[in-house]
Amino acid sequence: MTNENRIETTLIHEGYSSKEFSDSLSPPIFQSSTYVFDTAEQGEMRFRGEEKGFIYSRLGNPTVRILEERMAVLEKGEAALAFGSGMAAVSAVLFHLIKSESHILCSRGVYGCTFGLLEMLEDKFSVTHTFSSMQTADDIEAAITDMTTCIYIETPINPTMELIDIELVSRVAKKVGIPVVVDNTFCSPFLQNPLDLGADYVIHSATKYISGHGDVIAGIVVGKNKEEIQKMRMTVQKDIGGIISPFDAWLLLRGLKTLHVRMDRHVENTRKLANYLKGHPLIEDVIYPGDPDSPHYSIMKKQMRTAGGMISFLVKGGKKEAQAFMNRLKLIKIAVSLGDAETLIQHPATMTHAVVPPKTRDAMGITENMLRLSVGLESVDDLIDDIDQALLD
Ligand code: LCS
């Protein structure tokens, strides 16, 4: 198997050869914490990195390694690391790139727990951060300081669906030698590949589209440079220890096999739902980068295969009306998370972004009447019927 295959094939085959594993079609789950050395000298050589082979599962596991190899190829990187959550992946990359008193330049919005992590880094280690809209090269240049050691962006931003031009950010960052980290969770590797656009690291909450079935919490980091990823493996991953279990890695390998098929349906259902919502008199606004009238449509066309499976929308009124609408839904589930077969709705101001102070939330563009929909794989007509019966004057 080579990485010249098309993505649909890579999702199913990359990094695994049944010949190496007793002809088993499905990759085995190596449920082992440690590995046996033939001799003391062999153990010494493995610890020194002079001989290939596994040592201890916090440092690497064969099932996890298949997932990491597959993800590296899918994201056009040289190497990848799998983690026990998306937040373990986010924190590992940040710990890898920062020192005390560093500055992190962030997109205008980030996921609520990423915001919490940034605040914690500031409180404990004086690592500061600023948010920027990053709409022009001037915006980005003006926000970089002497202490900036990384640029961290989400695109689309959770939950405002704002897009950042990855190629533009990477071009400005290269001029001053600052690494760019992109949280690609909302796209999955099927819709967007930030490393191809000049970024240095890609993060996924694999809990979402990569798993696709709402049954795993996991994270992935893919790097442009394998030496940096190896350094991360032997420092932040080994010593902080936020690793994934072999069983969860196996569930992600199973999820990846259908990512392309699932994404096609997520995308199609989302396009139809966005169209329906846009025409509804009780909806104030629909925020969907796949709409040609969206201010982000041109960036979407530039860097994404197509718009994804997420929409945010504003109901007429405020929090009370938004919550009443949610409570009237019968099929669509009220839940955080996204990327599952089930359509999920959540109220960012009181759920995923409740930890963000109201003033900062306003600056991020998160209003009290905003709802975020993760469009699932059900019949889109059933989804529209459900929304229709719940949208009352
Ligand atoms: N990055 C983004 C963009 C996310 O949306 C999330 C989780 C994470 C990182 C963290 O991943 P986790 O540790 O949960 O695997 N987002 C969630 C959300 O929007 N609702 O519930 C979780």
Coordinates of C-alpha atoms and ligand atoms in Angstrom, one line a residue:
M1 CA 0.0 0.0 0.0
T2 CA 1.4 3.4 -0.9
N3 CA 0.2 6.8 -0.1
E4 CA -0.5 7.5 -3.8
N5 CA -3.9 6.0 -3.3
R6 CA -7.0 8.2 -3.4
I7 CA -8.5 9.2 -0.1
E8 CA -11.4 6.7 -0.2
T9 CA -8.8 3.8 -0.5
T10 CA -6.4 5.4 2.1
L11 CA -9.3 5.5 4.6
I12 CA -9.7 1.8 4.4
H13 CA -6.2 0.3 3.8
E14 CA -3.4 2.7 4.8
G15 CA -1.0 1.5 7.5
Y16 CA -2.3 -2.1 7.7
S17 CA -1.2 -5.3 6.0
S18 CA -3.2 -8.4 6.9
K19 CA -0.1 -10.5 6.0
E20 CA 1.7 -9.1 9.0
F21 CA -1.2 -10.1 11.3
S22 CA -2.2 -13.8 10.6
D23 CA -4.2 -12.8 7.5
S24 CA -6.8 -11.0 9.7
L25 CA -8.9 -8.7 7.6
S26 CA -9.7 -6.5 10.6
P27 CA -6.7 -5.1 12.4
P28 CA -6.1 -6.9 15.7
I29 CA -6.5 -5.1 19.1
F30 CA -3.2 -5.4 20.9
Q31 CA -4.5 -5.3 24.5
S32 CA -1.1 -5.3 26.0
S33 CA 0.6 -2.8 28.3
T34 CA 4.1 -4.0 27.8
Y35 CA 6.4 -5.9 25.4
V36 CA 8.9 -8.7 26.1
F37 CA 12.6 -8.2 25.2
D38 CA 14.7 -11.3 24.2
T39 CA 17.7 -10.0 26.3
A40 CA 18.6 -7.2 28.6
E41 CA 20.7 -5.7 25.8
Q42 CA 17.8 -5.7 23.4
G43 CA 15.8 -3.7 26.0
E44 CA 18.6 -1.3 26.4
M45 CA 18.8 -0.8 22.6
R46 CA 15.1 -0.2 22.3
F47 CA 15.1 2.4 25.1
R48 CA 18.0 4.1 23.3
G49 CA 16.1 4.1 20.0
E50 CA 18.8 2.0 18.4
E51 CA 16.4 -0.9 17.6
K52 CA 12.8 -0.7 16.3
G53 CA 10.1 -2.4 18.4
F54 CA 7.6 -1.7 21.1
I55 CA 8.5 -1.1 24.7
Y56 CA 5.5 -0.1 26.7
S57 CA 2.1 1.0 25.4
R58 CA 2.4 4.6 26.7
L59 CA 5.3 4.9 24.2
G60 CA 3.5 3.1 21.4
N61 CA 1.1 0.2 20.6
P62 CA 0.7 -1.7 17.3
T63 CA -3.1 -1.0 17.0
V64 CA -2.5 2.6 17.8
R65 CA 0.4 2.8 15.3
I66 CA -1.9 1.6 12.4
L67 CA -4.3 4.5 13.3
E68 CA -1.4 7.0 13.5
E69 CA 0.0 5.9 10.1
R70 CA -3.4 6.1 8.5
M71 CA -4.1 9.6 9.9
A72 CA -0.6 10.9 8.9
V73 CA -1.3 10.0 5.2
L74 CA -4.9 11.2 5.3
E75 CA -3.7 14.6 6.6
K76 CA -0.7 14.8 4.2
G77 CA 1.7 14.8 7.1
E78 CA 4.9 12.9 7.9
A79 CA 3.7 11.4 11.2
A80 CA 0.8 11.4 13.7
L81 CA 0.1 10.8 17.4
A82 CA -3.2 9.5 18.8
F83 CA -4.5 10.7 22.2
G84 CA -7.2 9.8 24.7
S85 CA -9.2 13.0 23.9
G86 CA -9.2 16.0 21.6
M87 CA -8.2 18.1 24.5
A88 CA -5.2 15.9 25.2
A89 CA -4.2 16.5 21.6
V90 CA -4.7 20.3 21.9
S91 CA -2.8 20.5 25.2
A92 CA 0.1 18.3 23.9
V93 CA 0.7 20.5 20.8
L94 CA 0.5 23.7 22.9
F95 CA 2.9 22.2 25.6
H96 CA 5.2 21.2 22.8
L97 CA 5.3 24.7 21.3
I98 CA 5.3 27.1 24.3
K99 CA 7.6 28.1 27.1
S100 CA 6.6 30.2 30.1
E101 CA 5.6 33.7 29.0
S102 CA 5.1 32.7 25.4
H103 CA 2.2 34.3 23.5
I104 CA -0.3 32.3 21.5
L105 CA -2.2 34.0 18.7
C106 CA -5.7 32.5 18.2
S107 CA -8.5 32.7 15.8
R108 CA -11.4 35.0 17.0
G109 CA -13.2 32.0 18.6
V110 CA -12.1 28.5 19.9
Y111 CA -14.0 25.6 21.5
G112 CA -14.9 26.3 25.1
C113 CA -12.4 23.9 26.7
T114 CA -9.6 25.1 24.5
F115 CA -10.5 28.6 25.8
G116 CA -10.3 27.1 29.4
L117 CA -6.9 25.6 28.6
L118 CA -5.6 29.0 27.3
E119 CA -6.9 30.7 30.5
M120 CA -5.2 28.1 32.6
L121 CA -1.9 28.5 30.8
E122 CA -2.1 32.2 31.4
D123 CA -2.9 31.8 35.2
K124 CA -0.3 29.2 35.9
F125 CA 2.6 29.9 33.4
S126 CA 2.0 33.5 32.2
V127 CA 1.5 32.2 28.7
T128 CA -0.7 34.9 27.2
H129 CA -3.1 34.7 24.2
T130 CA -5.0 37.1 22.0
F131 CA -7.8 36.5 19.6
S132 CA -7.7 38.0 16.1
S133 CA -10.2 37.9 13.2
M134 CA -7.2 37.2 10.9
Q135 CA -9.1 38.4 7.9
T136 CA -6.1 40.2 6.3
A137 CA -2.3 39.8 6.4
D138 CA -2.2 43.2 8.3
D139 CA -4.6 41.8 11.0
I140 CA -2.3 38.8 11.6
E141 CA 1.0 40.8 11.4
A142 CA -0.3 43.4 13.9
A143 CA -1.3 40.7 16.4
I144 CA 2.1 38.9 16.4
T145 CA 4.5 39.9 19.2
D146 CA 8.1 39.1 20.0
M147 CA 6.8 36.4 22.3
T148 CA 4.4 34.7 19.8
T149 CA 5.5 31.1 19.6
C150 CA 2.5 29.7 17.8
I151 CA -0.6 30.6 15.9
Y152 CA -3.6 28.5 16.8
I153 CA -6.8 28.5 14.6
E154 CA -10.0 26.7 14.3
T155 CA -11.7 26.8 10.9
P156 CA -14.6 26.6 10.8
I157 CA -14.7 28.1 14.2
N158 CA -16.9 26.3 16.8
P159 CA -19.7 27.3 16.9
T160 CA -19.8 30.5 14.8
M161 CA -18.8 28.8 11.5
E162 CA -16.4 31.6 10.7
L163 CA -13.6 30.5 8.3
I164 CA -10.0 31.5 8.4
D165 CA -7.8 31.5 5.3
I166 CA -5.2 28.9 6.3
E167 CA -2.9 29.7 3.3
L168 CA -2.9 33.4 4.2
V169 CA -2.2 32.7 7.9
S170 CA 0.6 30.2 7.1
R171 CA 2.2 32.6 4.6
V172 CA 2.4 35.4 7.2
A173 CA 3.6 33.0 9.9
K174 CA 6.4 31.6 7.6
K175 CA 7.9 35.0 7.2
V176 CA 8.5 35.2 10.9
G177 CA 9.1 31.5 11.5
I178 CA 6.1 30.8 13.7
P179 CA 4.4 27.4 13.5
V180 CA 0.7 27.3 12.6
V181 CA -1.7 24.8 14.3
V182 CA -5.1 24.1 12.8
D183 CA -7.9 22.4 14.6
N184 CA -9.6 20.6 11.7
T185 CA -12.3 18.8 13.8
F186 CA -15.3 20.4 12.0
C187 CA -14.0 19.2 8.5
S188 CA -12.4 15.8 9.1
P189 CA -9.5 15.0 6.7
F190 CA -12.1 14.4 4.0
L191 CA -13.1 18.0 3.6
Q192 CA -9.9 20.0 4.4
N193 CA -6.1 19.3 4.7
P194 CA -4.4 22.2 6.4
L195 CA -0.9 20.9 6.0
D196 CA -1.3 21.2 2.2
L197 CA -2.2 24.8 2.7
G198 CA 1.0 25.6 4.7
A199 CA 0.1 24.7 8.3
D200 CA 2.6 22.8 10.5
Y201 CA 0.2 20.8 12.8
V202 CA -3.3 19.5 12.4
I203 CA -5.5 18.6 15.4
H204 CA -8.7 16.5 15.5
S205 CA -11.1 15.8 18.1
A206 CA -11.5 12.2 16.8
T207 CA -14.5 11.9 19.0
K208 CA -16.4 13.6 16.1
Y209 CA -16.5 12.6 12.4
I210 CA -13.5 10.3 12.6
S211 CA -15.3 8.0 15.1
G212 CA -18.7 9.0 13.6
H213 CA -20.7 6.8 16.0
G214 CA -20.7 8.7 19.3
D215 CA -18.9 6.0 21.2
V216 CA -15.3 7.2 21.6
I217 CA -13.5 10.2 23.1
A218 CA -10.2 10.6 21.3
G219 CA -7.8 13.0 19.6
I220 CA -5.2 13.1 16.9
V221 CA -2.2 15.3 16.0
V222 CA -0.6 15.2 12.6
G223 CA 2.7 17.0 11.9
K224 CA 4.3 18.2 8.8
N225 CA 7.7 17.1 10.2
K226 CA 8.3 13.7 11.6
E227 CA 11.2 14.7 13.9
E228 CA 8.9 17.2 15.7
I229 CA 6.2 14.5 16.1
Q230 CA 8.9 12.0 17.4
K231 CA 10.0 14.7 19.9
M232 CA 6.3 15.1 21.0
R233 CA 6.0 11.3 21.3
M234 CA 9.0 11.1 23.6
T235 CA 8.2 14.2 25.7
V236 CA 4.6 15.6 26.1
Q237 CA 2.9 12.3 25.1
K238 CA 5.2 10.0 27.1
D239 CA 5.5 12.2 30.1
I240 CA 2.1 13.7 30.4
G241 CA 0.6 10.5 29.2
G242 CA -2.7 11.3 27.5
I243 CA -2.7 8.3 25.3
I244 CA -5.5 6.5 23.6
S245 CA -6.5 2.9 24.4
P246 CA -6.0 0.1 21.8
F247 CA -9.7 -0.6 21.7
D248 CA -10.6 3.1 21.1
A249 CA -7.9 3.2 18.3
W250 CA -9.5 0.2 16.8
L251 CA -13.0 1.9 16.9
L252 CA -11.5 4.9 15.1
L253 CA -10.0 2.6 12.4
R254 CA -13.4 1.1 11.9
G255 CA -15.0 4.6 11.8
L256 CA -12.5 5.9 9.2
K257 CA -13.5 3.1 6.8
T258 CA -16.8 4.9 6.2
L259 CA -15.8 8.5 6.7
H260 CA -16.1 9.4 3.0
V261 CA -19.6 7.8 2.6
R262 CA -20.8 9.4 5.9
M263 CA -19.4 12.8 5.0
D264 CA -21.1 12.8 1.6
R265 CA -24.5 12.3 3.4
H266 CA -23.7 14.8 6.2
V267 CA -22.9 17.4 3.5
E268 CA -26.0 16.7 1.4
N269 CA -28.4 16.8 4.4
T270 CA -26.8 20.0 5.7
R271 CA -27.2 21.8 2.3
K272 CA -30.9 20.9 2.2
L273 CA -31.5 21.9 5.9
A274 CA -29.6 25.2 5.5
N275 CA -31.8 26.0 2.5
Y276 CA -35.0 25.2 4.5
L277 CA -33.9 27.2 7.5
K278 CA -32.9 30.2 5.4
G279 CA -36.5 30.5 4.1
H280 CA -38.2 30.2 7.5
P281 CA -39.8 33.4 8.9
L282 CA -38.9 32.5 12.5
I283 CA -35.2 32.2 11.7
E284 CA -33.2 35.4 12.0
D285 CA -30.0 34.1 10.3
V286 CA -28.4 30.9 9.1
I287 CA -24.6 30.7 9.4
Y288 CA -23.5 28.2 6.8
P289 CA -20.3 28.6 4.7
G290 CA -21.8 26.6 1.8
D291 CA -24.3 29.4 1.2
P292 CA -23.1 31.5 -1.8
D293 CA -24.3 34.6 0.1
S294 CA -22.1 33.7 3.1
P295 CA -19.2 36.1 3.7
H296 CA -17.1 32.9 4.1
Y297 CA -18.1 31.3 0.8
S298 CA -15.0 32.3 -1.1
I299 CA -12.7 30.9 1.6
M300 CA -14.8 27.7 1.7
K301 CA -14.3 27.3 -2.1
K302 CA -10.6 28.0 -1.8
Q303 CA -9.7 25.5 1.0
M304 CA -12.5 23.0 1.6
R305 CA -13.7 20.2 -0.7
T306 CA -17.2 21.4 0.1
A307 CA -19.1 22.9 3.1
G308 CA -19.4 20.4 5.9
G309 CA -22.1 19.0 8.2
M310 CA -22.4 21.8 10.7
I311 CA -24.8 24.8 10.7
S312 CA -25.5 27.5 13.3
F313 CA -28.6 29.6 13.2
L314 CA -30.3 32.4 15.1
V315 CA -33.9 32.0 16.1
K316 CA -36.0 35.1 16.4
G317 CA -36.0 36.2 20.1
G318 CA -33.4 35.2 22.8
K319 CA -32.4 32.4 25.0
K320 CA -36.0 31.7 26.1
E321 CA -37.2 31.2 22.5
A322 CA -34.1 29.2 21.6
Q323 CA -34.5 26.8 24.5
A324 CA -38.3 26.5 23.9
F325 CA -37.6 25.5 20.3
M326 CA -35.1 22.9 21.5
N327 CA -37.6 21.4 23.9
R328 CA -40.2 21.0 21.2
L329 CA -37.9 18.8 19.0
K330 CA -38.9 15.2 18.9
L331 CA -36.3 13.5 16.7
I332 CA -33.3 15.8 17.0
K333 CA -31.4 15.2 20.2
I334 CA -30.3 17.9 22.6
A335 CA -26.6 17.1 23.1
V336 CA -23.2 18.5 22.8
S337 CA -20.6 16.8 20.5
L338 CA -21.0 16.5 16.8
G339 CA -20.3 14.4 13.7
D340 CA -22.5 11.5 14.8
A341 CA -25.1 9.6 12.8
E342 CA -27.8 11.2 15.1
T343 CA -28.6 14.9 14.5
L344 CA -27.6 16.9 17.6
I345 CA -28.5 20.4 18.7
Q346 CA -27.0 22.5 21.4
H347 CA -27.1 26.0 22.8
P348 CA -23.5 27.3 22.7
A349 CA -24.0 30.2 25.2
T350 CA -25.1 27.8 28.0
M351 CA -23.4 24.6 26.9
T352 CA -20.1 24.3 24.9
H353 CA -19.1 27.9 25.5
A354 CA -20.7 28.4 28.9
V355 CA -17.2 28.8 30.4
V356 CA -16.4 31.8 28.2
P357 CA -17.3 35.0 30.0
P358 CA -20.3 36.8 28.4
K359 CA -18.2 39.7 27.1
T360 CA -15.7 37.4 25.4
R361 CA -18.5 35.3 24.1
D362 CA -20.0 38.5 22.5
A363 CA -16.6 39.3 20.9
M364 CA -16.5 35.8 19.5
G365 CA -20.0 36.3 18.0
I366 CA -21.8 33.8 20.1
T367 CA -25.3 35.2 20.9
E368 CA -28.0 34.0 23.3
N369 CA -30.3 33.1 20.3
M370 CA -27.6 31.0 18.5
L371 CA -28.1 27.3 18.1
R372 CA -25.7 24.8 16.6
L373 CA -26.8 21.8 14.7
S374 CA -24.7 18.8 13.8
V375 CA -26.6 17.4 10.9
G376 CA -26.8 13.6 11.1
L377 CA -27.5 10.8 8.6
E378 CA -31.2 10.5 9.0
S379 CA -33.7 11.2 6.2
V380 CA -33.4 15.0 5.7
D381 CA -37.2 15.1 5.2
D382 CA -37.7 13.8 8.7
L383 CA -35.3 16.3 10.1
I384 CA -37.1 19.2 8.3
D385 CA -40.5 17.9 9.6
D386 CA -39.1 17.9 13.1
I387 CA -37.7 21.4 12.9
D388 CA -40.9 22.6 11.2
Q389 CA -43.2 21.3 14.0
A390 CA -40.9 22.8 16.6
L391 CA -40.6 26.3 15.1
L392 CA -43.7 28.0 16.5
D393 CA -44.6 31.7 16.9
Ligands
LCS1 N1 -11.6 21.0 19.2 C1 -12.9 21.2 18.8 C2 -13.1 22.1 17.6 C3 -13.9 20.7 19.5 O1 -15.2 20.9 19.0 C4 -13.7 19.8 20.6 C5 -14.9 19.2 21.3 C6 -12.4 19.6 21.0 C7 -11.4 20.2 20.3 C8 -12.1 18.7 22.2 O2 -12.3 17.4 21.8 P1 -12.7 16.2 22.9 O3 -11.7 16.3 24.0 O4 -14.0 16.5 23.4 O5 -12.5 15.0 22.1 N2 -16.1 19.8 21.0 C9 -17.2 19.5 21.6 C10 -18.4 20.2 21.2 O6 -18.5 21.1 20.4 N3 -19.4 19.7 21.9 O7 -19.0 18.7 22.8 C11 -17.6 18.5 22.6

